[in-house]
């Protein structure tokens, strides 16, 4: 396989456009892409026609507006290029109007109350900044046109619109700062994102026997396997052949659609892996991550595997996240988060850093909110995942820089990275990275970017980036407001850097984020520790959050309130489905199996005693007693869970219901799981109704 040949063959890229569009229209498209604005309808017609011709030449039969509603996944409705035949001749068509706008029925997508106050209508509108692409799937090749999804009155019904709005806000505010530092050449500031995607693979036939995996994406029962991740033998281990074959096909599919899948490796847990693309503009990265997730699932099926994107498919082993690498760069190639060789003399970098520290400290609760999804509740704070407390890791060099500034107002020197001595004369001398790593931090500086590690593996990275862009735009805006009035810029900028660092250094933590001491220390520092999704949801609509988003035109209060409601609904529905699945599995699978097992034991005791009255049957009797006790416990826990679900579902207020699911139903689920998991270790494996953790994780 030659990567260069297949890479991007299914995207309507700049090169393809140049080839398929007349010069005039091509220039008009490029102009809008670079400077914003809109295409004329005539040009849109020409572009649409070229796009259709190109897609048809690639075997596409349909097109679709591809968008990202608040379900967290993508949506598409295919329309063929067919038009009514003219004089018996088939004509294929895509008009400018069809390209630019669509009107799917908005009423079936979550809108969190926006629908009741406004019209049910929703519109999709072409987002030119993300290239159209062709998706090859079993139903044929489909031309996908990336779009935003908004209501009749212009409210965002998707995750993409606010992201684009936030990118514009960050662009505007960063340019103000750059101008203050005398930069007159950069014309555009763009946040870049590289989203590392973790996932599990499981054999499809075993998966199909687990109703919990099918309905909820995670195992709701299952005893620990004799072996887990304790030997650290899986991380970066040799990739098994079956998994390797999957990765090879996945890469090829992603490359065709212009997704730069580049890194692949085994992750910490057995059967857990990671794929990372090369970073790109935030909006493109968000689209591509959605597309990557879809593709990962699709390709898995072709290998009789299932790709699990849930944050915690298996209890007790590493969960899956999405490390969101984020940086700010300019159109003329400046990396604004690069400290350079002498950060102590780089006032622009210091101010940017101080503003980011301030932004993260001020809006820690909001950032936490953007990583809130039901699955992440099981991941955050457990087995090798960052805690639910937002803090910043800066590393030795920048940590020292901030310390110097907070203590004496200036940084006299800078810690340099040393050489790494291996003690072997034939090995090269390696320069150590001055920005070392701390895997335990939720928000870590890594060289020339920050890595936000809280987002869940199944979640879209759109919200995290919308929030990051906006909180940083706010901090830049406040700094620019002050410094644009300054008579002594350098002096005042230095003062501001010191002020922000002194006020907000409480959010910096370079130690072990997994430790209990940190939880206690964070509480002393007053940092929010929002352990669950329901605790993190209200951060979206605090007065602080509303003021932030309204100031930059990212969300109106109504949009935020609607999103808050969607989050509560999502949580309640997810836990409800999980509880129902447990009730089903306990009643239909586990209890009947255990009854069968104990009956067999009782019969065996009677048979042995009849055959040999003096035989010692205490083993069977002990087992029978233990299993019968656990069976009774299961029965009781099942009844409790049913009652908890019924009473929770009777609540009318959605936030109250979501909280009750968290406070009452989740513990009742744990109480049901416990005896069943214990029984799994006692009951004959041949009759146990589902594959065990060992089967699922070690037989891929
Ligand atoms: P690691 O797992 O060691 O953190 P990976 O190579 O798996 O590193 O992933 C790092 C991710 O960060 C990649 O997606 C990479 O493209 C992205 N990245 C690198 N530099 C930047 C940058 N300046 N801005 C945004 N993302 C970046
Ligand atoms: Mg990685």
Coordinates of C-alpha atoms in Angstrom, one line a residue, residues 148-412:
X148 CA -24.1 22.9 11.0
X149 CA -27.6 22.3 12.3
X150 CA -29.6 25.3 13.6
X151 CA -33.2 26.1 14.5
X152 CA -35.6 28.2 12.5
X153 CA -34.6 31.2 14.7
X154 CA -30.9 30.5 14.4
X155 CA -30.2 28.7 17.7
X156 CA -27.6 26.0 17.6
X157 CA -29.0 22.5 17.7
X158 CA -25.6 20.9 17.2
X159 CA -22.1 20.8 18.6
X160 CA -20.5 22.4 15.5
X161 CA -22.1 25.8 15.4
X162 CA -20.8 26.9 18.8
X163 CA -17.4 25.5 18.1
X164 CA -17.2 27.6 14.9
X165 CA -18.4 30.7 16.9
X166 CA -15.8 30.1 19.6
X167 CA -13.0 29.8 16.9
X168 CA -14.0 33.3 15.7
X169 CA -14.0 34.7 19.2
X170 CA -10.5 33.3 19.9
X171 CA -9.3 34.6 16.5
X172 CA -10.5 38.1 17.3
X173 CA -9.2 38.3 20.8
X174 CA -5.8 36.7 20.1
X175 CA -5.2 39.1 17.3
X176 CA -5.8 42.0 19.7
X177 CA -3.0 40.7 21.9
X178 CA -0.7 40.0 19.0
X179 CA -1.1 43.6 17.7
X180 CA -0.2 44.9 21.1
X181 CA 3.1 43.0 20.8
X182 CA 3.7 44.7 17.5
X183 CA 2.7 41.8 15.3
X184 CA 1.2 43.3 12.1
X185 CA 1.5 40.3 9.8
X186 CA -0.6 37.5 11.2
X187 CA -4.1 37.6 9.8
X188 CA -5.7 34.7 11.4
X189 CA -5.4 32.7 14.6
X190 CA -6.5 29.1 14.6
X191 CA -6.8 26.6 17.4
X192 CA -5.3 23.3 16.5
X193 CA -6.5 20.0 17.9
X194 CA -5.1 16.5 17.9
X195 CA -7.5 14.0 19.5
X196 CA -6.0 10.7 20.6
X197 CA -8.7 8.1 20.6
X198 CA -8.6 5.1 22.9
X199 CA -10.8 2.0 22.3
X200 CA -11.3 -1.6 23.1
X201 CA -11.8 -4.5 20.6
X202 CA -13.8 -7.5 21.5
X203 CA -14.7 -10.6 19.5
X204 CA -18.1 -10.1 17.9
X205 CA -19.4 -13.5 18.7
X206 CA -18.6 -13.1 22.4
X207 CA -20.0 -9.6 22.3
X208 CA -23.3 -10.8 21.0
X209 CA -23.8 -13.0 24.1
X210 CA -23.5 -10.0 26.4
X211 CA -26.8 -8.1 26.3
X212 CA -25.2 -5.4 28.5
X213 CA -22.5 -4.7 25.9
X214 CA -25.1 -4.6 23.2
X215 CA -27.5 -2.3 25.0
X216 CA -25.2 -0.1 27.0
X217 CA -21.7 -0.4 25.6
X218 CA -20.3 -1.7 28.9
X219 CA -20.4 -4.8 31.0
X220 CA -22.8 -4.4 33.9
X221 CA -21.7 -7.7 35.4
X222 CA -18.5 -9.7 35.3
X223 CA -15.9 -10.8 37.8
X224 CA -12.3 -9.7 37.6
X225 CA -10.2 -12.0 35.4
X226 CA -7.3 -13.8 37.1
X227 CA -5.1 -11.4 35.1
X228 CA -5.7 -7.8 34.4
X229 CA -3.2 -5.0 33.7
X230 CA -1.0 -5.5 36.8
X231 CA 2.1 -6.8 34.9
X232 CA 2.1 -3.7 32.6
X233 CA 2.8 -6.1 29.8
X234 CA 0.2 -4.8 27.5
X235 CA 1.1 -1.1 27.1
X236 CA 3.1 -0.6 23.9
X237 CA 3.2 -4.4 23.6
X238 CA 3.5 -6.2 20.3
X239 CA 0.2 -5.9 18.4
X240 CA -1.6 -9.2 17.9
X241 CA -2.1 -10.3 14.3
X242 CA -5.9 -10.0 14.4
X243 CA -5.7 -6.5 15.9
X244 CA -3.0 -5.5 13.5
X245 CA -5.1 -6.6 10.5
X246 CA -7.9 -4.4 11.9
X247 CA -5.5 -1.4 12.3
X248 CA -4.2 -1.8 8.8
X249 CA -7.7 -1.7 7.3
X250 CA -8.7 1.1 9.6
X251 CA -5.8 3.3 8.6
X252 CA -6.5 2.7 4.9
X253 CA -10.2 3.8 5.4
X254 CA -9.2 6.8 7.4
X255 CA -6.4 7.9 5.0
X256 CA -8.8 7.7 2.1
X257 CA -11.0 10.3 3.8
X258 CA -8.0 12.5 4.5
X259 CA -7.7 11.6 8.2
X260 CA -4.1 11.5 9.1
X261 CA -4.2 8.4 11.4
X262 CA -0.6 8.2 12.4
X263 CA 0.0 6.6 15.8
X264 CA -1.2 3.2 16.8
X265 CA -0.4 1.1 19.9
X266 CA -1.7 -1.1 22.6
X267 CA -3.0 0.7 25.6
X268 CA -2.8 -0.2 29.3
X269 CA -5.6 -2.7 29.5
X270 CA -5.8 -6.0 27.7
X271 CA -7.5 -5.5 24.3
X272 CA -7.3 -1.8 24.6
X273 CA -5.7 0.3 21.9
X274 CA -5.2 3.9 20.7
X275 CA -5.3 5.7 17.4
X276 CA -4.0 9.3 17.1
X277 CA -4.1 11.5 14.0
X278 CA -1.9 14.4 13.2
X279 CA -3.4 17.6 14.6
X280 CA -5.4 20.0 12.4
X281 CA -7.7 23.0 12.7
X282 CA -10.1 22.5 15.6
X283 CA -13.2 22.2 13.5
X284 CA -11.7 19.8 11.1
X285 CA -10.3 17.7 13.9
X286 CA -13.7 17.5 15.6
X287 CA -15.3 16.3 12.3
X288 CA -12.6 13.9 11.7
X289 CA -12.7 12.5 15.2
X290 CA -16.5 11.8 14.7
X291 CA -15.7 10.2 11.4
X292 CA -12.9 8.2 12.9
X293 CA -15.2 6.8 15.6
X294 CA -17.8 5.7 13.0
X295 CA -15.1 4.1 10.9
X296 CA -13.6 2.3 13.8
X297 CA -16.9 0.6 14.4
X298 CA -17.6 -0.1 10.8
X299 CA -14.2 -1.7 10.1
X300 CA -14.4 -3.8 13.2
X301 CA -17.5 -5.6 11.9
X302 CA -15.5 -6.6 8.8
X303 CA -13.1 -8.4 11.1
X304 CA -15.8 -10.1 13.2
X305 CA -14.8 -7.7 16.0
X306 CA -16.7 -5.0 17.8
X307 CA -15.0 -1.7 18.7
X308 CA -16.1 -0.5 22.1
X309 CA -15.8 3.3 22.5
X310 CA -17.4 3.3 26.0
X311 CA -15.3 5.0 28.7
X312 CA -15.4 1.9 30.9
X313 CA -16.4 -1.3 29.2
X314 CA -14.8 -3.4 32.0
X315 CA -14.7 -2.6 35.7
X316 CA -11.3 -2.6 37.4
X317 CA -9.1 -2.0 34.4
X318 CA -8.1 1.1 32.6
X319 CA -10.9 3.1 31.0
X320 CA -10.8 4.9 27.6
X321 CA -10.4 8.6 27.1
X322 CA -9.7 11.1 24.5
X323 CA -6.7 13.2 25.0
X324 CA -7.5 16.5 23.5
X325 CA -4.2 18.2 22.4
X326 CA -4.9 21.9 21.9
X327 CA -2.7 24.8 20.8
X328 CA -3.1 28.2 19.2
X329 CA -1.3 29.0 16.0
X330 CA -1.4 31.8 13.3
X331 CA -1.9 31.6 9.6
X332 CA 1.8 32.6 9.1
X333 CA 3.1 29.8 11.2
X334 CA 3.6 31.2 14.7
X335 CA 3.0 28.6 17.5
X336 CA 1.8 30.8 20.3
X337 CA 2.1 28.1 22.9
X338 CA 5.8 27.5 22.1
X339 CA 7.8 28.9 25.0
X340 CA 10.9 29.2 22.8
X341 CA 14.4 28.8 24.2
X342 CA 14.1 31.6 26.7
X343 CA 10.6 31.8 28.1
X344 CA 11.9 34.1 30.9
X345 CA 12.4 36.8 28.2
X346 CA 9.4 36.0 26.2
X347 CA 6.7 38.4 27.5
X348 CA 4.2 37.4 24.9
X349 CA 4.4 33.8 25.9
X350 CA 4.2 34.7 29.5
X351 CA 1.1 36.7 29.0
X352 CA -0.6 34.0 27.0
X353 CA 0.4 31.4 29.6
X354 CA -0.9 33.6 32.5
X355 CA -4.2 34.2 30.7
X356 CA -4.6 30.4 30.1
X357 CA -3.9 29.7 33.8
X358 CA -6.4 32.4 34.7
X359 CA -9.0 31.0 32.3
X360 CA -8.7 27.4 33.5
X361 CA -8.8 28.4 37.2
X362 CA -11.8 30.7 36.6
X363 CA -13.7 28.1 34.6
X364 CA -12.5 24.8 36.0
X365 CA -16.1 23.7 36.7
X366 CA -17.1 24.5 33.1
X367 CA -14.2 22.5 31.6
X368 CA -15.1 19.6 33.8
X369 CA -18.7 19.9 32.5
X370 CA -17.5 19.5 28.9
X371 CA -16.0 16.1 29.8
X372 CA -19.2 15.0 31.5
X373 CA -20.9 12.0 29.9
X374 CA -22.5 9.0 31.7
X375 CA -19.6 6.7 30.9
X376 CA -17.0 9.0 32.1
X377 CA -18.4 8.8 35.6
X378 CA -16.9 5.3 35.8
X379 CA -13.5 6.4 34.4
X380 CA -12.5 9.7 36.0
X381 CA -10.6 9.1 39.2
X382 CA -10.1 5.4 38.7
X383 CA -7.4 3.2 37.2
X384 CA -5.0 5.5 35.4
X385 CA -7.5 8.2 34.5
X386 CA -7.3 11.8 35.6
X387 CA -9.3 12.7 38.7
X388 CA -12.5 14.8 38.3
X389 CA -10.5 17.8 39.7
X390 CA -9.3 20.2 37.0
X391 CA -5.7 21.3 37.6
X392 CA -2.8 22.3 35.4
X393 CA 0.5 20.6 35.1
X394 CA 3.3 22.9 33.8
X395 CA 6.4 20.7 34.2
X396 CA 9.7 21.8 35.8
X397 CA 10.6 24.6 33.4
X398 CA 7.4 26.5 33.3
X399 CA 6.6 25.6 36.9
X400 CA 9.8 27.3 37.9
X401 CA 9.1 30.3 35.6
X402 CA 5.7 30.8 37.3
X403 CA 7.2 30.4 40.7
X404 CA 9.9 33.1 40.0
X405 CA 7.3 35.5 38.7
X406 CA 4.9 35.0 41.5
X407 CA 7.7 35.5 44.1
X408 CA 9.6 38.4 42.6
X409 CA 7.6 39.7 39.7
X410 CA 10.1 38.7 37.1
X411 CA 11.9 35.5 36.0
X412 CA 15.6 36.0 36.1

